[in-house]
GROMACS .gro file of C-alpha atoms in nm:
model
  277
    1MET     CA    1  19.146   1.211  14.640
    2THR     CA    2  19.067   1.387  14.314
    3MET     CA    3  19.044   1.164  14.010
    4VAL     CA    4  19.196   1.311  13.695
    5ARG     CA    5  19.066   1.181  13.366
    6ILE     CA    6  19.346   1.154  13.113
    7PRO     CA    7  19.223   1.191  12.754
    8PRO     CA    8  19.334   0.931  12.501
    9PRO     CA    9  19.635   1.029  12.292
   10ALA     CA   10  19.536   1.235  11.992
   11LEU     CA   11  19.624   1.133  11.642
   12PRO     CA   12  19.891   1.342  11.468
   13VAL     CA   13  19.752   1.634  11.271
   14ARG     CA   14  19.804   1.467  10.935
   15ASP     CA   15  19.633   1.150  11.064
   16ARG     CA   16  19.330   1.343  11.188
   17ARG     CA   17  19.295   1.505  10.848
   18ALA     CA   18  19.316   1.167  10.677
   19ALA     CA   19  19.054   1.024  10.916
   20ARG     CA   20  18.814   1.309  10.838
   21ALA     CA   21  18.863   1.242  10.466
   22LEU     CA   22  18.771   0.874  10.483
   23SER     CA   23  18.400   0.934  10.427
   24PRO     CA   24  18.234   1.266  10.507
   25MET     CA   25  17.900   1.107  10.421
   26LEU     CA   26  17.954   0.833  10.679
   27THR     CA   27  18.043   1.093  10.944
   28ARG     CA   28  17.724   1.284  10.869
   29LEU     CA   29  17.514   0.968  10.886
   30ALA     CA   30  17.664   0.885  11.225
   31GLU     CA   31  17.575   1.232  11.352
   32GLU     CA   32  17.221   1.185  11.225
   33ARG     CA   33  17.198   0.843  11.396
   34ALA     CA   34  17.083   0.715  11.058
   35THR     CA   35  16.969   0.361  10.985
   36GLY     CA   36  17.024   0.209  10.642
   37VAL     CA   37  17.286   0.079  10.401
   38LEU     CA   38  17.583   0.277  10.268
   39VAL     CA   39  17.697   0.134   9.934
   40ARG     CA   40  18.049   0.224   9.826
   41GLU     CA   41  18.268   0.109   9.539
   42HIS     CA   42  18.454  -0.161   9.736
   43GLY     CA   43  18.202  -0.262   9.999
   44VAL     CA   44  17.884  -0.201  10.196
   45LEU     CA   45  17.833  -0.069  10.549
   46TYR     CA   46  17.514  -0.141  10.742
   47LEU     CA   47  17.418   0.129  10.993
   48ALA     CA   48  17.170   0.118  11.279
   49GLU     CA   49  17.112   0.437  11.478
   50GLY     CA   50  17.440   0.572  11.346
   51ARG     CA   51  17.650   0.269  11.445
   52VAL     CA   52  17.806   0.012  11.212
   53VAL     CA   53  17.644  -0.325  11.271
   54HIS     CA   54  17.781  -0.515  10.972
   55ALA     CA   55  18.012  -0.473  10.672
   56GLU     CA   56  18.061  -0.665  10.350
   57SER     CA   57  18.319  -0.645  10.074
   58PRO     CA   58  18.403  -0.867   9.776
   59LEU     CA   59  18.766  -0.829   9.884
   60ALA     CA   60  18.717  -0.983  10.230
   61PRO     CA   61  18.594  -1.328  10.341
   62ASP     CA   62  18.254  -1.317  10.509
   63LEU     CA   63  18.171  -1.433  10.858
   64GLY     CA   64  18.077  -1.784  10.741
   65VAL     CA   65  18.419  -1.838  10.583
   66LEU     CA   66  18.604  -1.719  10.895
   67LEU     CA   67  18.395  -1.942  11.121
   68THR     CA   68  18.412  -2.261  10.917
   69ALA     CA   69  18.760  -2.252  10.762
   70HIS     CA   70  18.950  -2.385  11.065
   71GLY     CA   71  18.689  -2.597  11.235
   72THR     CA   72  18.554  -2.332  11.472
   73LEU     CA   73  18.212  -2.418  11.336
   74ALA     CA   74  18.098  -2.703  11.115
   75ALA     CA   75  17.995  -2.596  10.767
   76THR     CA   76  17.662  -2.775  10.807
   77ALA     CA   77  17.587  -2.576  11.125
   78TRP     CA   78  17.649  -2.250  10.941
   79GLN     CA   79  17.432  -2.360  10.651
   80ARG     CA   80  17.146  -2.447  10.887
   81ALA     CA   81  17.174  -2.110  11.056
   82ALA     CA   82  17.186  -1.927  10.721
   83ALA     CA   83  16.877  -2.118  10.604
   84GLN     CA   84  16.671  -1.958  10.882
   85ALA     CA   85  16.650  -1.628  10.691
   86PRO     CA   86  16.293  -1.491  10.670
   87ASP     CA   87  16.298  -1.496  10.290
   88PRO     CA   88  16.456  -1.814  10.149
   89ALA     CA   89  16.467  -1.653   9.804
   90GLN     CA   90  16.722  -1.400   9.925
   91ALA     CA   91  17.092  -1.460   9.976
   92PRO     CA   92  17.186  -1.576  10.327
   93ASP     CA   93  17.220  -1.288  10.574
   94PRO     CA   94  17.540  -1.336  10.781
   95VAL     CA   95  17.403  -1.124  11.067
   96GLN     CA   96  17.081  -1.324  11.091
   97ALA     CA   97  17.277  -1.647  11.066
   98ALA     CA   98  17.507  -1.536  11.349
   99GLU     CA   99  17.210  -1.441  11.564
  100ALA     CA  100  17.059  -1.784  11.500
  101LEU     CA  101  17.384  -1.939  11.620
  102LEU     CA  102  17.366  -1.727  11.934
  103ARG     CA  103  17.015  -1.850  12.006
  104SER     CA  104  17.110  -2.212  11.947
  105GLY     CA  105  17.417  -2.195  12.170
  106VAL     CA  106  17.627  -2.385  11.915
  107LEU     CA  107  17.919  -2.148  11.974
  108PRO     CA  108  18.033  -1.965  12.286
  109THR     CA  109  17.894  -1.613  12.279
  110GLY     CA  110  18.233  -1.448  12.317
  111ALA     CA  111  18.388  -1.644  12.031
  112LEU     CA  112  18.106  -1.556  11.793
  113GLU     CA  113  18.108  -1.188  11.890
  114LEU     CA  114  18.484  -1.168  11.841
  115CYS     CA  115  18.465  -1.331  11.499
  116HIS     CA  116  18.181  -1.096  11.402
  117LEU     CA  117  18.394  -0.794  11.494
  118ASP     CA  118  18.690  -0.935  11.303
  119ALA     CA  119  18.474  -0.970  10.991
  120LEU     CA  120  18.324  -0.623  11.039
  121TYR     CA  121  18.658  -0.444  11.069
  122ASP     CA  122  18.805  -0.651  10.786
  123ALA     CA  123  18.531  -0.573  10.534
  124GLY     CA  124  18.498  -0.218  10.667
  125TYR     CA  125  18.863  -0.151  10.583
  126PHE     CA  126  18.796  -0.223  10.216
  127ALA     CA  127  18.457  -0.050  10.213
  128LEU     CA  128  18.629   0.272  10.324
  129ALA     CA  129  18.905   0.245  10.062
  130PRO     CA  130  18.957   0.549   9.839
  131SER     CA  131  18.700   0.552   9.564
  132GLY     CA  132  18.642   0.737   9.240
  133THR     CA  133  18.264   0.706   9.267
  134PRO     CA  134  18.035   0.863   9.528
  135GLY     CA  135  17.866   0.645   9.788
  136ARG     CA  136  17.489   0.589   9.799
  137PHE     CA  137  17.284   0.556  10.116
  138ARG     CA  138  16.946   0.383  10.142
  139TYR     CA  139  16.760   0.490  10.451
  140GLY     CA  140  16.568   0.236  10.656
  141ALA     CA  141  16.693  -0.065  10.457
  142GLY     CA  142  16.655  -0.312  10.742
  143PRO     CA  143  16.956  -0.320  10.978
  144ARG     CA  144  16.895  -0.292  11.350
  145LEU     CA  145  17.084  -0.302  11.675
  146GLY     CA  146  17.077  -0.668  11.779
  147PRO     CA  147  17.264  -0.896  12.016
  148LEU     CA  148  17.584  -0.884  11.811
  149PRO     CA  149  17.824  -0.598  11.895
  150SER     CA  150  17.821  -0.284  11.681
  151VAL     CA  151  18.095  -0.021  11.655
  152PRO     CA  152  18.090   0.359  11.637
  153VAL     CA  153  18.177   0.507  11.301
  154VAL     CA  154  18.473   0.692  11.452
  155ALA     CA  155  18.617   0.362  11.579
  156LEU     CA  156  18.593   0.200  11.235
  157GLU     CA  157  18.755   0.501  11.068
  158ARG     CA  158  19.034   0.515  11.326
  159GLU     CA  159  19.111   0.145  11.282
  160THR     CA  160  19.097   0.175  10.903
  161LEU     CA  161  19.346   0.461  10.915
  162ARG     CA  162  19.576   0.266  11.148
  163ARG     CA  163  19.574  -0.027  10.906
  164ARG     CA  164  19.652   0.195  10.609
  165LEU     CA  165  19.951   0.344  10.786
  166LEU     CA  166  20.076  -0.001  10.889
  167LEU     CA  167  20.064  -0.133  10.533
  168HIS     CA  168  20.239   0.180  10.406
  169ARG     CA  169  20.522   0.132  10.657
  170LEU     CA  170  20.563  -0.233  10.557
  171TRP     CA  171  20.576  -0.162  10.182
  172PRO     CA  172  20.453   0.164  10.029
  173ASP     CA  173  20.352   0.028   9.687
  174PRO     CA  174  19.991  -0.106   9.695
  175ALA     CA  175  20.018  -0.284   9.358
  176ALA     CA  176  20.039  -0.627   9.522
  177ASP     CA  177  19.714  -0.573   9.712
  178SER     CA  178  19.489  -0.634   9.412
  179ALA     CA  179  19.697  -0.782   9.128
  180PRO     CA  180  19.760  -1.154   9.069
  181LEU     CA  181  20.082  -1.254   9.247
  182ILE     CA  182  20.385  -1.446   9.123
  183ARG     CA  183  20.681  -1.605   9.299
  184ALA     CA  184  21.009  -1.418   9.273
  185ASP     CA  185  21.368  -1.494   9.367
  186PRO     CA  186  21.466  -1.249   9.641
  187ALA     CA  187  21.776  -1.048   9.573
  188PRO     CA  188  22.064  -1.100   9.819
  189GLY     CA  189  22.041  -0.864  10.112
  190PRO     CA  190  21.916  -0.822  10.468
  191ALA     CA  191  21.549  -0.837  10.368
  192ALA     CA  192  21.588  -1.165  10.183
  193ALA     CA  193  21.781  -1.315  10.472
  194LEU     CA  194  21.478  -1.289  10.698
  195SER     CA  195  21.312  -1.624  10.759
  196VAL     CA  196  20.962  -1.683  10.627
  197THR     CA  197  20.716  -1.749  10.908
  198PRO     CA  198  20.468  -2.038  10.888
  199ARG     CA  199  20.186  -1.791  10.821
  200GLN     CA  200  20.381  -1.635  10.536
  201ARG     CA  201  20.481  -1.977  10.404
  202ALA     CA  202  20.113  -2.070  10.373
  203VAL     CA  203  20.061  -1.757  10.161
  204LEU     CA  204  20.377  -1.815   9.957
  205ASP     CA  205  20.285  -2.176   9.879
  206ARG     CA  206  19.956  -2.063   9.720
  207VAL     CA  207  20.100  -1.792   9.498
  208ASP     CA  208  20.049  -1.915   9.142
  209GLY     CA  209  20.030  -1.613   8.913
  210VAL     CA  210  19.650  -1.622   8.918
  211ARG     CA  211  19.539  -1.569   9.277
  212THR     CA  212  19.516  -1.221   9.425
  213ALA     CA  213  19.554  -1.138   9.794
  214ALA     CA  214  19.174  -1.157   9.831
  215ASP     CA  215  19.176  -1.506   9.675
  216LEU     CA  216  19.450  -1.617   9.911
  217ALA     CA  217  19.255  -1.489  10.212
  218ARG     CA  218  18.951  -1.697  10.112
  219ASP     CA  219  19.159  -2.005  10.043
  220LEU     CA  220  19.325  -1.975  10.383
  221GLY     CA  221  19.009  -1.871  10.568
  222ARG     CA  222  19.187  -1.567  10.709
  223GLN     CA  223  19.101  -1.203  10.738
  224ALA     CA  224  19.193  -1.022  10.417
  225PHE     CA  225  19.381  -0.745  10.596
  226HIS     CA  226  19.605  -0.992  10.779
  227THR     CA  227  19.676  -1.155  10.443
  228LEU     CA  228  19.770  -0.815  10.302
  229VAL     CA  229  20.019  -0.773  10.586
  230ASP     CA  230  20.186  -1.101  10.488
  231VAL     CA  231  20.174  -1.009  10.118
  232ARG     CA  232  20.338  -0.671  10.176
  233ARG     CA  233  20.609  -0.824  10.393
  234LEU     CA  234  20.682  -1.092  10.135
  235THR     CA  235  20.687  -0.828   9.862
  236ALA     CA  236  20.926  -0.610  10.060
  237ALA     CA  237  21.155  -0.912  10.106
  238GLY     CA  238  21.144  -0.994   9.735
  239TRP     CA  239  20.967  -1.328   9.766
  240ILE     CA  240  20.660  -1.232   9.561
  241ALA     CA  241  20.562  -0.961   9.315
  242PRO     CA  242  20.249  -0.850   9.130
  243VAL     CA  243  20.208  -0.981   8.779
  244PRO     CA  244  20.345  -0.712   8.545
  245ALA     CA  245  20.080  -0.528   8.353
  246ASP     CA  246  20.063  -0.592   7.980
  247PRO     CA  247  20.251  -0.323   7.788
  248ALA     CA  248  20.034  -0.079   7.602
  249PRO     CA  249  20.012  -0.152   7.229
  250PRO     CA  250  20.215   0.083   7.010
  251PRO     CA  251  20.017   0.371   6.867
  252ALA     CA  252  19.875   0.317   6.521
  253PRO     CA  253  20.066   0.495   6.246
  254PRO     CA  254  19.900   0.813   6.129
  255PRO     CA  255  19.698   0.780   5.806
  256ARG     CA  256  19.876   0.876   5.487
  257PRO     CA  257  19.776   1.223   5.386
  258VAL     CA  258  19.551   1.255   5.083
  259THR     CA  259  19.677   1.526   4.858
  260THR     CA  260  19.446   1.759   4.676
  261ASP     CA  261  19.717   1.960   4.503
  262PRO     CA  262  19.574   2.044   4.153
  263ASP     CA  263  19.923   2.012   3.994
  264ILE     CA  264  19.960   1.657   4.125
  265ALA     CA  265  19.612   1.569   4.001
  266LEU     CA  266  19.698   1.703   3.655
  267LEU     CA  267  20.020   1.502   3.637
  268LYS     CA  268  19.828   1.186   3.733
  269ARG     CA  269  19.578   1.244   3.450
  270LEU     CA  270  19.862   1.297   3.202
  271ARG     CA  271  20.027   0.975   3.320
  272ASP     CA  272  19.703   0.781   3.281
  273ALA     CA  273  19.658   0.924   2.928
  274LEU     CA  274  20.011   0.831   2.821
  275GLU     CA  275  19.968   0.477   2.953
  276ALA     CA  276  19.648   0.444   2.753
  277LEU     CA  277  19.824   0.517   2.419
   0.00000   0.00000   0.00000
């Protein structure tokens, strides 16, 4: 019997174009099988032999937060693993800490690998966000292929694109993704009639006009992207809204023109002379 290999379904044409536009530099580095660190405006990608081994972003909780927030791992166990970094003067390396946990057997291997991938895709989503500044790559900056799973660049870009499209379908305005959030009274209608799930209720209860979606994700110990999904759904239903931006100050009035008309100057001198009499 002849086996026929069926290719995976192709992305629509517009989606393939968007995927190619995520980061041409990253695509080139993958083709080169480069090793180093790609620094972008909203995050950092660590490459080893052209594969993504780790990602970090200030907008996403790191691996330690995801592991310790819900009791999967004791905070003291994570701190001990992070303290095993070769250079104590440097900030804890999440990858080295995770590898130390693997060696110690504190966590099941599958659970740790899954959490590592969750953190990688979560931070990678923000690292590949549209940026107004070019990325910078430092070759040979230390990453390597280790026991933790790595992902091909094309897989990270495809997942990032899928997440963008999902958020756009839920609510097309991205203002709530980064602004402080406030509670709002939903207007009557089908969207407002939808019940709030327990996950969404946990987000809604922490909205205080100060926290952003990234802050809520850290407070809840959840992946930032999953928090964005809840935020967009709550925004679409009218339960929350971004804090309105401060209105721009009115433009300053134009300066009063200074006249240099010789007739006006003469009249002023005559007035001054008459007042002096």
